[in-house]
Amino acid sequence: MKNALEIKNLTKSYSDFRLDHVNMELPTGCIMGLIGENGAGKSTTIRLILDLVKADSGEIRVLGEHLTTESRALKEQIGVVMDECNFPECLKLREIGKMMQGCYRTWNAARFEELKRQFSLPEGKCVKDFSRGMKMKLSIAVALSHDSKLLILDEATSGLDPIVRDEILDIFLDFIQDESHSIFISSHILSDLEKICDYITFLHEGRVVFSEEKTELLEKYVIVRCSEQELSCLEPSAVIGMRRSSFGAEALVLRNRVPERYVKDPATIEDIMLYHVKHGGKRL
Amino acid sequence: MMSLVYKDFMNLKVQAKLYLLIIAVWTVVAGIERNSSFLGGVLSIFSILIAITSCAYDERAGWDKYALTMPIGKRELVLSKYVVSFLILGAGMLVFIGLNVYLQTEPTEFLGQIGIFVALGILVADIVLPIIFRFGTEKGRTFLMLIFLVPAVLGLVMGEMEIPVNVTLSEMELCAFMLGVAILLLPLSVWMSFRMYGRRDMRTNGSKNINN
């Protein structure tokens, strides 16, 4: 299977928001990061992928198939981590394990035990007494304890301290060692995505601004620091966005359209996103 | 589906202590009064109250949204709540039988009552669960209150207006009638619940905001 996830012309309208002809492809064996500001449509996209809400139009293929809430065999192969831990609050780990055993045909109790130990999850506590980090680790442990080929993660690392986040990113990198595994992750923490992702999709106001390989993106754009006059000498179409400072101007520009004499610094994913949206970015 | 029922019982175990205490108090009161009728009514209503509580826990955790990402269908989620309600109803009726055996009541005297209380429990579930699946537990509780309020007000109004009710039923006839209605309504209720659940908004954990 070439792509773990394919989205074509996905559209969904609400009274106050529209997800507009979203397209993206996540090749099998890769990690795609979905970025965008609050309200950009990231969670809506994930809910549409999971068939929790119905699309107005467009096509979604998950692991090569059309996913519905009734696609049991397909859902065995998808591990989902939402932005909150969704286990009822009075359950304990043993009970969650036993319940999951009944829910998933491919449930691997030994793997769950191993992950519980690895994550130091407290056996005797109810879910409500877990810290946020523990809750997210629990959700991830469950997602990894069955035959998951695709992990779908919605803000799974938000609100966690850097040490826990780093631990979780390592787990994702470990998961992706198997070439048949893929990850689709939305996050506000762009530095995390920059560390692990192969592809970045940027959603802004319900539209895809770009969906590209991370290395190509980082190669494509640079930050130029110069005077406003020097900046005005550049082709306008090469400048994605700019901001003025007391020392002159700073702009995100297309690398291959900037003469050699300009001072160029590498752009981060955060720079690319901010300049596209905040600093006079052009809508693509 | 049984794993969902297991989940509900495990999740309710903290609350169970309180429920057991309330039932114990009512059982003792009924034992002292040597009248189990009121206890039977309490137990049949308890079954739906506990099912609503389990729905409320699920809502608070955003469980349904998550469960639908697992190999669980909407129908299983719906049916599991009926099963939870009826299992609790069954357990409640065992308490009722136990008390009557302790009070050495003749079985012929309380068998009709069991049927009526079972029918009452099923009837309330028939009506309330589709509403819960459509509107959530907050509104569902309001409807539950209305369900009890409407017959009371109707009875009061009919009494005030001196409307004659020329229907006399024996306990067994009432039991058969109520059970018949409850069981006939059950498939309709389940079908309604499937439809209502299908229309449920899975965008959020409870609030109507789109959380991106």
mmCIF file of N, CA, C and O in Angstrom, chain B residues 106-198:
data_model
loop_
_atom_site.group_PDB
_atom_site.id
_atom_site.type_symbol
_atom_site.label_atom_id
_atom_site.label_comp_id
_atom_site.label_asym_id
_atom_site.label_seq_id
_atom_site.Cartn_x
_atom_site.Cartn_y
_atom_site.Cartn_z
ATOM 1 N N GLU B 106 -46.614 -14.841 50.712
ATOM 2 C CA GLU B 106 -46.975 -15.897 49.760
ATOM 3 C C GLU B 106 -46.523 -15.477 48.351
ATOM 4 O O GLU B 106 -46.791 -14.331 47.945
ATOM 5 N N PRO B 107 -45.843 -16.349 47.597
ATOM 6 C CA PRO B 107 -45.395 -15.978 46.242
ATOM 7 C C PRO B 107 -46.522 -15.428 45.378
ATOM 8 O O PRO B 107 -46.320 -14.521 44.591
ATOM 9 N N THR B 108 -47.729 -15.989 45.538
ATOM 10 C CA THR B 108 -48.847 -15.504 44.715
ATOM 11 C C THR B 108 -49.134 -14.019 44.987
ATOM 12 O O THR B 108 -49.666 -13.318 44.145
ATOM 13 N N GLU B 109 -48.752 -13.573 46.169
ATOM 14 C CA GLU B 109 -49.033 -12.179 46.534
ATOM 15 C C GLU B 109 -48.052 -11.196 45.917
ATOM 16 O O GLU B 109 -48.393 -10.042 45.686
ATOM 17 N N PHE B 110 -46.801 -11.648 45.715
ATOM 18 C CA PHE B 110 -45.823 -10.667 45.197
ATOM 19 C C PHE B 110 -45.379 -10.909 43.740
ATOM 20 O O PHE B 110 -44.682 -10.088 43.171
ATOM 21 N N LEU B 111 -45.813 -12.038 43.151
ATOM 22 C CA LEU B 111 -45.402 -12.300 41.758
ATOM 23 C C LEU B 111 -45.941 -11.228 40.792
ATOM 24 O O LEU B 111 -45.224 -10.755 39.908
ATOM 25 N N GLY B 112 -47.202 -10.852 41.012
ATOM 26 C CA GLY B 112 -47.799 -9.814 40.169
ATOM 27 C C GLY B 112 -47.054 -8.498 40.310
ATOM 28 O O GLY B 112 -46.806 -7.786 39.332
ATOM 29 N N GLN B 113 -46.662 -8.216 41.562
ATOM 30 C CA GLN B 113 -45.921 -6.964 41.820
ATOM 31 C C GLN B 113 -44.574 -6.968 41.081
ATOM 32 O O GLN B 113 -44.170 -5.953 40.510
ATOM 33 N N ILE B 114 -43.906 -8.114 41.102
ATOM 34 C CA ILE B 114 -42.612 -8.203 40.397
ATOM 35 C C ILE B 114 -42.805 -7.847 38.918
ATOM 36 O O ILE B 114 -42.069 -7.037 38.350
ATOM 37 N N GLY B 115 -43.843 -8.446 38.335
ATOM 38 C CA GLY B 115 -44.132 -8.169 36.927
ATOM 39 C C GLY B 115 -44.361 -6.687 36.681
ATOM 40 O O GLY B 115 -43.846 -6.109 35.717
ATOM 41 N N ILE B 116 -45.113 -6.049 37.592
ATOM 42 C CA ILE B 116 -45.408 -4.613 37.434
ATOM 43 C C ILE B 116 -44.121 -3.793 37.549
ATOM 44 O O ILE B 116 -43.877 -2.895 36.738
ATOM 45 N N PHE B 117 -43.288 -4.141 38.512
ATOM 46 C CA PHE B 117 -42.052 -3.350 38.700
ATOM 47 C C PHE B 117 -41.064 -3.583 37.549
ATOM 48 O O PHE B 117 -40.382 -2.648 37.116
ATOM 49 N N VAL B 118 -40.997 -4.806 37.076
ATOM 50 C CA VAL B 118 -40.137 -5.089 35.908
ATOM 51 C C VAL B 118 -40.655 -4.278 34.709
ATOM 52 O O VAL B 118 -39.883 -3.614 33.999
ATOM 53 N N ALA B 119 -41.961 -4.314 34.516
ATOM 54 C CA ALA B 119 -42.559 -3.573 33.391
ATOM 55 C C ALA B 119 -42.283 -2.075 33.533
ATOM 56 O O ALA B 119 -41.949 -1.405 32.552
ATOM 57 N N LEU B 120 -42.405 -1.584 34.773
ATOM 58 C CA LEU B 120 -42.152 -0.157 35.015
ATOM 59 C C LEU B 120 -40.706 0.210 34.645
ATOM 60 O O LEU B 120 -40.454 1.209 33.966
ATOM 61 N N GLY B 121 -39.770 -0.638 35.100
ATOM 62 C CA GLY B 121 -38.349 -0.398 34.796
ATOM 63 C C GLY B 121 -38.095 -0.395 33.291
ATOM 64 O O GLY B 121 -37.409 0.465 32.759
ATOM 65 N N ILE B 122 -38.694 -1.379 32.594
ATOM 66 C CA ILE B 122 -38.493 -1.469 31.142
ATOM 67 C C ILE B 122 -39.152 -0.278 30.447
ATOM 68 O O ILE B 122 -38.555 0.341 29.552
ATOM 69 N N LEU B 123 -40.359 0.070 30.899
ATOM 70 C CA LEU B 123 -41.089 1.194 30.279
ATOM 71 C C LEU B 123 -40.314 2.505 30.388
ATOM 72 O O LEU B 123 -40.193 3.247 29.413
ATOM 73 N N VAL B 124 -39.796 2.756 31.591
ATOM 74 C CA VAL B 124 -39.050 4.017 31.786
ATOM 75 C C VAL B 124 -37.801 4.002 30.904
ATOM 76 O O VAL B 124 -37.476 5.005 30.255
ATOM 77 N N ALA B 125 -37.121 2.862 30.842
ATOM 78 C CA ALA B 125 -35.936 2.757 29.961
ATOM 79 C C ALA B 125 -36.341 2.958 28.505
ATOM 80 O O ALA B 125 -35.657 3.655 27.746
ATOM 81 N N ASP B 126 -37.480 2.368 28.118
ATOM 82 C CA ASP B 126 -37.986 2.509 26.740
ATOM 83 C C ASP B 126 -38.123 3.983 26.356
ATOM 84 O O ASP B 126 -37.834 4.377 25.227
ATOM 85 N N ILE B 127 -38.597 4.769 27.319
ATOM 86 C CA ILE B 127 -38.860 6.178 27.015
ATOM 87 C C ILE B 127 -37.610 7.041 27.182
ATOM 88 O O ILE B 127 -37.303 7.885 26.344
ATOM 89 N N VAL B 128 -36.875 6.795 28.276
ATOM 90 C CA VAL B 128 -35.775 7.715 28.620
ATOM 91 C C VAL B 128 -34.525 7.507 27.754
ATOM 92 O O VAL B 128 -33.890 8.482 27.342
ATOM 93 N N LEU B 129 -34.181 6.255 27.476
ATOM 94 C CA LEU B 129 -32.896 6.033 26.776
ATOM 95 C C LEU B 129 -32.825 6.693 25.387
ATOM 96 O O LEU B 129 -31.816 7.339 25.077
ATOM 97 N N PRO B 130 -33.886 6.611 24.573
ATOM 98 C CA PRO B 130 -33.773 7.333 23.282
ATOM 99 C C PRO B 130 -33.550 8.828 23.479
ATOM 100 O O PRO B 130 -32.812 9.458 22.717
ATOM 101 N N ILE B 131 -34.189 9.386 24.521
ATOM 102 C CA ILE B 131 -34.034 10.826 24.790
ATOM 103 C C ILE B 131 -32.598 11.133 25.219
ATOM 104 O O ILE B 131 -31.985 12.095 24.768
ATOM 105 N N ILE B 132 -32.050 10.255 26.056
ATOM 106 C CA ILE B 132 -30.657 10.428 26.497
ATOM 107 C C ILE B 132 -29.716 10.373 25.289
ATOM 108 O O ILE B 132 -28.799 11.174 25.163
ATOM 109 N N PHE B 133 -29.975 9.410 24.396
ATOM 110 C CA PHE B 133 -29.084 9.260 23.248
ATOM 111 C C PHE B 133 -29.189 10.445 22.287
ATOM 112 O O PHE B 133 -28.246 10.741 21.570
ATOM 113 N N ARG B 134 -30.325 11.107 22.307
ATOM 114 C CA ARG B 134 -30.464 12.259 21.414
ATOM 115 C C ARG B 134 -29.946 13.546 22.062
ATOM 116 O O ARG B 134 -29.217 14.316 21.446
ATOM 117 N N PHE B 135 -30.343 13.758 23.310
ATOM 118 C CA PHE B 135 -30.098 15.075 23.917
ATOM 119 C C PHE B 135 -29.026 15.076 25.015
ATOM 120 O O PHE B 135 -28.656 16.142 25.500
ATOM 121 N N GLY B 136 -28.565 13.916 25.440
ATOM 122 C CA GLY B 136 -27.588 13.880 26.525
ATOM 123 C C GLY B 136 -28.277 13.730 27.870
ATOM 124 O O GLY B 136 -29.501 13.775 27.974
ATOM 125 N N THR B 137 -27.458 13.554 28.903
ATOM 126 C CA THR B 137 -28.011 13.175 30.208
ATOM 127 C C THR B 137 -28.711 14.325 30.930
ATOM 128 O O THR B 137 -29.671 14.093 31.652
ATOM 129 N N GLU B 138 -28.246 15.546 30.730
ATOM 130 C CA GLU B 138 -28.862 16.672 31.446
ATOM 131 C C GLU B 138 -30.337 16.783 31.087
ATOM 132 O O GLU B 138 -31.208 16.796 31.948
ATOM 133 N N LYS B 139 -30.609 16.852 29.782
ATOM 134 C CA LYS B 139 -31.999 16.957 29.328
ATOM 135 C C LYS B 139 -32.748 15.663 29.621
ATOM 136 O O LYS B 139 -33.936 15.685 29.907
ATOM 137 N N GLY B 140 -32.028 14.546 29.541
ATOM 138 C CA GLY B 140 -32.648 13.252 29.812
ATOM 139 C C GLY B 140 -33.211 13.186 31.214
ATOM 140 O O GLY B 140 -34.314 12.666 31.436
ATOM 141 N N ARG B 141 -32.479 13.751 32.179
ATOM 142 C CA ARG B 141 -32.956 13.760 33.565
ATOM 143 C C ARG B 141 -34.228 14.595 33.689
ATOM 144 O O ARG B 141 -35.148 14.241 34.419
ATOM 145 N N THR B 142 -34.259 15.712 32.955
ATOM 146 C CA THR B 142 -35.450 16.575 32.987
ATOM 147 C C THR B 142 -36.657 15.809 32.444
ATOM 148 O O THR B 142 -37.729 15.852 33.028
ATOM 149 N N PHE B 143 -36.437 15.088 31.339
ATOM 150 C CA PHE B 143 -37.529 14.300 30.770
ATOM 151 C C PHE B 143 -37.993 13.220 31.753
ATOM 152 O O PHE B 143 -39.181 12.937 31.846
ATOM 153 N N LEU B 144 -37.030 12.654 32.473
ATOM 154 C CA LEU B 144 -37.369 11.607 33.445
ATOM 155 C C LEU B 144 -38.320 12.174 34.498
ATOM 156 O O LEU B 144 -39.311 11.546 34.871
ATOM 157 N N MET B 145 -38.021 13.397 34.957
ATOM 158 C CA MET B 145 -38.891 14.040 35.951
ATOM 159 C C MET B 145 -40.277 14.273 35.360
ATOM 160 O O MET B 145 -41.284 14.061 36.006
ATOM 161 N N LEU B 146 -40.294 14.682 34.083
ATOM 162 C CA LEU B 146 -41.579 14.934 33.419
ATOM 163 C C LEU B 146 -42.409 13.656 33.316
ATOM 164 O O LEU B 146 -43.623 13.676 33.491
ATOM 165 N N ILE B 147 -41.708 12.552 33.065
ATOM 166 C CA ILE B 147 -42.402 11.274 32.919
ATOM 167 C C ILE B 147 -43.188 10.940 34.191
ATOM 168 O O ILE B 147 -44.290 10.408 34.152
ATOM 169 N N PHE B 148 -42.589 11.276 35.338
ATOM 170 C CA PHE B 148 -43.272 10.987 36.592
ATOM 171 C C PHE B 148 -44.298 12.061 36.934
ATOM 172 O O PHE B 148 -45.284 11.797 37.594
ATOM 173 N N LEU B 149 -44.018 13.243 36.446
ATOM 174 C CA LEU B 149 -44.898 14.375 36.764
ATOM 175 C C LEU B 149 -46.211 14.287 35.972
ATOM 176 O O LEU B 149 -47.296 14.514 36.526
ATOM 177 N N VAL B 150 -46.112 13.903 34.707
ATOM 178 C CA VAL B 150 -47.297 13.897 33.832
ATOM 179 C C VAL B 150 -48.413 12.973 34.368
ATOM 180 O O VAL B 150 -49.547 13.430 34.545
ATOM 181 N N PRO B 151 -48.116 11.695 34.699
ATOM 182 C CA PRO B 151 -49.221 10.853 35.214
ATOM 183 C C PRO B 151 -49.793 11.401 36.527
ATOM 184 O O PRO B 151 -50.997 11.325 36.750
ATOM 185 N N ALA B 152 -48.896 11.968 37.383
ATOM 186 C CA ALA B 152 -49.355 12.500 38.659
ATOM 187 C C ALA B 152 -50.323 13.669 38.427
ATOM 188 O O ALA B 152 -51.412 13.716 39.019
ATOM 189 N N VAL B 153 -49.919 14.583 37.548
ATOM 190 C CA VAL B 153 -50.760 15.750 37.255
ATOM 191 C C VAL B 153 -52.059 15.305 36.594
ATOM 192 O O VAL B 153 -53.143 15.785 36.942
ATOM 193 N N LEU B 154 -51.939 14.343 35.681
ATOM 194 C CA LEU B 154 -53.122 13.820 34.983
ATOM 195 C C LEU B 154 -54.121 13.214 35.974
ATOM 196 O O LEU B 154 -55.328 13.485 35.919
ATOM 197 N N GLY B 155 -53.595 12.441 36.901
ATOM 198 C CA GLY B 155 -54.434 11.819 37.932
ATOM 199 C C GLY B 155 -55.126 12.876 38.771
ATOM 200 O O GLY B 155 -56.320 12.783 39.085
ATOM 201 N N LEU B 156 -54.337 13.905 39.132
ATOM 202 C CA LEU B 156 -54.848 15.001 39.962
ATOM 203 C C LEU B 156 -55.975 15.743 39.235
ATOM 204 O O LEU B 156 -57.046 15.979 39.806
ATOM 205 N N VAL B 157 -55.712 16.050 37.974
ATOM 206 C CA VAL B 157 -56.704 16.792 37.170
ATOM 207 C C VAL B 157 -57.982 15.960 37.020
ATOM 208 O O VAL B 157 -59.097 16.463 37.203
ATOM 209 N N MET B 158 -57.792 14.668 36.725
ATOM 210 C CA MET B 158 -58.968 13.793 36.546
ATOM 211 C C MET B 158 -59.767 13.692 37.845
ATOM 212 O O MET B 158 -61.007 13.677 37.844
ATOM 213 N N GLY B 159 -59.049 13.670 38.964
ATOM 214 C CA GLY B 159 -59.703 13.632 40.271
ATOM 215 C C GLY B 159 -60.480 14.908 40.524
ATOM 216 O O GLY B 159 -61.635 14.884 40.963
ATOM 217 N N GLU B 160 -59.842 16.038 40.234
ATOM 218 C CA GLU B 160 -60.469 17.352 40.458
ATOM 219 C C GLU B 160 -61.712 17.509 39.585
ATOM 220 O O GLU B 160 -62.713 18.055 40.003
ATOM 221 N N MET B 161 -61.592 17.046 38.354
ATOM 222 C CA MET B 161 -62.714 17.208 37.402
ATOM 223 C C MET B 161 -63.741 16.082 37.554
ATOM 224 O O MET B 161 -64.717 16.023 36.800
ATOM 225 N N GLU B 162 -63.454 15.194 38.488
ATOM 226 C CA GLU B 162 -64.340 14.054 38.783
ATOM 227 C C GLU B 162 -64.659 13.232 37.535
ATOM 228 O O GLU B 162 -65.797 12.872 37.256
ATOM 229 N N ILE B 163 -63.589 13.019 36.735
ATOM 230 C CA ILE B 163 -63.755 12.162 35.542
ATOM 231 C C ILE B 163 -63.765 10.709 36.017
ATOM 232 O O ILE B 163 -62.808 10.254 36.660
ATOM 233 N N PRO B 164 -64.830 9.969 35.752
ATOM 234 C CA PRO B 164 -64.878 8.586 36.243
ATOM 235 C C PRO B 164 -63.952 7.672 35.417
ATOM 236 O O PRO B 164 -63.854 7.811 34.206
ATOM 237 N N VAL B 165 -63.246 6.834 36.105
ATOM 238 C CA VAL B 165 -62.397 5.851 35.405
ATOM 239 C C VAL B 165 -63.005 4.483 35.676
ATOM 240 O O VAL B 165 -62.922 3.978 36.798
ATOM 241 N N ASN B 166 -63.639 3.956 34.672
ATOM 242 C CA ASN B 166 -64.365 2.701 34.881
ATOM 243 C C ASN B 166 -63.541 1.479 34.472
ATOM 244 O O ASN B 166 -64.018 0.593 33.793
ATOM 245 N N VAL B 167 -62.290 1.520 34.824
ATOM 246 C CA VAL B 167 -61.450 0.368 34.486
ATOM 247 C C VAL B 167 -60.963 -0.246 35.794
ATOM 248 O O VAL B 167 -60.340 0.432 36.607
ATOM 249 N N THR B 168 -61.255 -1.448 36.005
ATOM 250 C CA THR B 168 -60.747 -2.132 37.196
ATOM 251 C C THR B 168 -59.954 -3.347 36.737
ATOM 252 O O THR B 168 -60.448 -4.176 35.973
ATOM 253 N N LEU B 169 -58.725 -3.379 37.146
ATOM 254 C CA LEU B 169 -57.843 -4.476 36.749
ATOM 255 C C LEU B 169 -57.318 -5.145 38.009
ATOM 256 O O LEU B 169 -57.003 -4.473 39.000
ATOM 257 N N SER B 170 -57.223 -6.459 37.932
ATOM 258 C CA SER B 170 -56.577 -7.156 39.052
ATOM 259 C C SER B 170 -55.075 -6.932 38.919
ATOM 260 O O SER B 170 -54.585 -6.472 37.877
ATOM 261 N N GLU B 171 -54.327 -7.278 39.963
ATOM 262 C CA GLU B 171 -52.866 -7.076 39.943
ATOM 263 C C GLU B 171 -52.234 -7.846 38.785
ATOM 264 O O GLU B 171 -51.367 -7.322 38.082
ATOM 265 N N MET B 172 -52.716 -9.071 38.576
ATOM 266 C CA MET B 172 -52.134 -9.890 37.509
ATOM 267 C C MET B 172 -52.489 -9.333 36.121
ATOM 268 O O MET B 172 -51.671 -9.364 35.211
ATOM 269 N N GLU B 173 -53.701 -8.806 36.019
ATOM 270 C CA GLU B 173 -54.097 -8.210 34.725
ATOM 271 C C GLU B 173 -53.265 -6.961 34.439
ATOM 272 O O GLU B 173 -52.795 -6.750 33.318
ATOM 273 N N LEU B 174 -53.089 -6.141 35.485
ATOM 274 C CA LEU B 174 -52.267 -4.925 35.327
ATOM 275 C C LEU B 174 -50.837 -5.310 34.952
ATOM 276 O O LEU B 174 -50.213 -4.711 34.068
ATOM 277 N N CYS B 175 -50.340 -6.351 35.623
ATOM 278 C CA CYS B 175 -48.975 -6.853 35.361
ATOM 279 C C CYS B 175 -48.851 -7.289 33.891
ATOM 280 O O CYS B 175 -47.915 -6.884 33.193
ATOM 281 N N ALA B 176 -49.821 -8.059 33.426
ATOM 282 C CA ALA B 176 -49.779 -8.554 32.040
ATOM 283 C C ALA B 176 -49.871 -7.392 31.056
ATOM 284 O O ALA B 176 -49.126 -7.345 30.065
ATOM 285 N N PHE B 177 -50.753 -6.441 31.371
ATOM 286 C CA PHE B 177 -50.922 -5.284 30.478
ATOM 287 C C PHE B 177 -49.623 -4.468 30.393
ATOM 288 O O PHE B 177 -49.130 -4.161 29.303
ATOM 289 N N MET B 178 -49.071 -4.163 31.573
ATOM 290 C CA MET B 178 -47.850 -3.328 31.592
ATOM 291 C C MET B 178 -46.668 -4.035 30.936
ATOM 292 O O MET B 178 -45.910 -3.431 30.180
ATOM 293 N N LEU B 179 -46.540 -5.332 31.255
ATOM 294 C CA LEU B 179 -45.422 -6.092 30.650
ATOM 295 C C LEU B 179 -45.568 -6.133 29.128
ATOM 296 O O LEU B 179 -44.585 -5.978 28.399
ATOM 297 N N GLY B 180 -46.811 -6.329 28.687
ATOM 298 C CA GLY B 180 -47.080 -6.379 27.247
ATOM 299 C C GLY B 180 -46.669 -5.076 26.575
ATOM 300 O O GLY B 180 -45.954 -5.083 25.563
ATOM 301 N N VAL B 181 -47.098 -3.958 27.182
ATOM 302 C CA VAL B 181 -46.774 -2.649 26.599
ATOM 303 C C VAL B 181 -45.256 -2.433 26.612
ATOM 304 O O VAL B 181 -44.656 -2.017 25.603
ATOM 305 N N ALA B 182 -44.624 -2.725 27.758
ATOM 306 C CA ALA B 182 -43.173 -2.488 27.901
ATOM 307 C C ALA B 182 -42.391 -3.297 26.875
ATOM 308 O O ALA B 182 -41.468 -2.787 26.231
ATOM 309 N N ILE B 183 -42.787 -4.563 26.708
ATOM 310 C CA ILE B 183 -42.037 -5.436 25.794
ATOM 311 C C ILE B 183 -42.308 -5.058 24.336
ATOM 312 O O ILE B 183 -41.402 -5.082 23.506
ATOM 313 N N LEU B 184 -43.551 -4.651 24.066
ATOM 314 C CA LEU B 184 -43.864 -4.227 22.699
ATOM 315 C C LEU B 184 -43.121 -2.933 22.338
ATOM 316 O O LEU B 184 -42.702 -2.748 21.199
ATOM 317 N N LEU B 185 -42.990 -2.064 23.328
ATOM 318 C CA LEU B 185 -42.318 -0.783 23.069
ATOM 319 C C LEU B 185 -40.797 -0.925 22.942
ATOM 320 O O LEU B 185 -40.139 -0.077 22.353
ATOM 321 N N LEU B 186 -40.273 -2.017 23.519
ATOM 322 C CA LEU B 186 -38.809 -2.159 23.573
ATOM 323 C C LEU B 186 -38.133 -2.113 22.194
ATOM 324 O O LEU B 186 -37.192 -1.325 22.005
ATOM 325 N N PRO B 187 -38.592 -2.897 21.213
ATOM 326 C CA PRO B 187 -37.923 -2.814 19.894
ATOM 327 C C PRO B 187 -38.013 -1.415 19.288
ATOM 328 O O PRO B 187 -37.071 -0.940 18.674
ATOM 329 N N LEU B 188 -39.163 -0.762 19.524
ATOM 330 C CA LEU B 188 -39.347 0.594 19.007
ATOM 331 C C LEU B 188 -38.359 1.555 19.685
ATOM 332 O O LEU B 188 -37.725 2.399 19.031
ATOM 333 N N SER B 189 -38.215 1.369 20.991
ATOM 334 C CA SER B 189 -37.293 2.215 21.755
ATOM 335 C C SER B 189 -35.848 2.022 21.268
ATOM 336 O O SER B 189 -35.111 2.985 21.059
ATOM 337 N N VAL B 190 -35.464 0.748 21.071
ATOM 338 C CA VAL B 190 -34.097 0.451 20.610
ATOM 339 C C VAL B 190 -33.874 1.073 19.222
ATOM 340 O O VAL B 190 -32.840 1.707 18.967
ATOM 341 N N TRP B 191 -34.862 0.926 18.365
ATOM 342 C CA TRP B 191 -34.759 1.493 17.007
ATOM 343 C C TRP B 191 -34.624 3.013 17.073
ATOM 344 O O TRP B 191 -33.795 3.599 16.371
ATOM 345 N N MET B 192 -35.429 3.620 17.940
ATOM 346 C CA MET B 192 -35.352 5.082 18.112
ATOM 347 C C MET B 192 -33.960 5.474 18.622
ATOM 348 O O MET B 192 -33.372 6.454 18.175
ATOM 349 N N SER B 193 -33.463 4.701 19.584
ATOM 350 C CA SER B 193 -32.136 4.999 20.156
ATOM 351 C C SER B 193 -31.055 4.922 19.081
ATOM 352 O O SER B 193 -30.162 5.771 19.039
ATOM 353 N N PHE B 194 -31.138 3.913 18.211
ATOM 354 C CA PHE B 194 -30.153 3.799 17.115
ATOM 355 C C PHE B 194 -30.195 5.056 16.260
ATOM 356 O O PHE B 194 -29.171 5.618 15.900
ATOM 357 N N ARG B 195 -31.424 5.458 15.952
ATOM 358 C CA ARG B 195 -31.584 6.646 15.084
ATOM 359 C C ARG B 195 -31.080 7.908 15.779
ATOM 360 O O ARG B 195 -30.376 8.719 15.189
ATOM 361 N N MET B 196 -31.454 8.052 17.033
ATOM 362 C CA MET B 196 -31.058 9.236 17.799
ATOM 363 C C MET B 196 -29.536 9.293 17.944
ATOM 364 O O MET B 196 -28.921 10.335 17.803
ATOM 365 N N TYR B 197 -28.963 8.143 18.242
ATOM 366 C CA TYR B 197 -27.513 8.086 18.446
ATOM 367 C C TYR B 197 -26.768 8.412 17.148
ATOM 368 O O TYR B 197 -25.733 9.062 17.157
ATOM 369 N N GLY B 198 -27.369 7.964 16.051
ATOM 370 C CA GLY B 198 -26.768 8.242 14.744
ATOM 371 C C GLY B 198 -26.699 9.731 14.441
ATOM 372 O O GLY B 198 -25.814 10.188 13.733
#
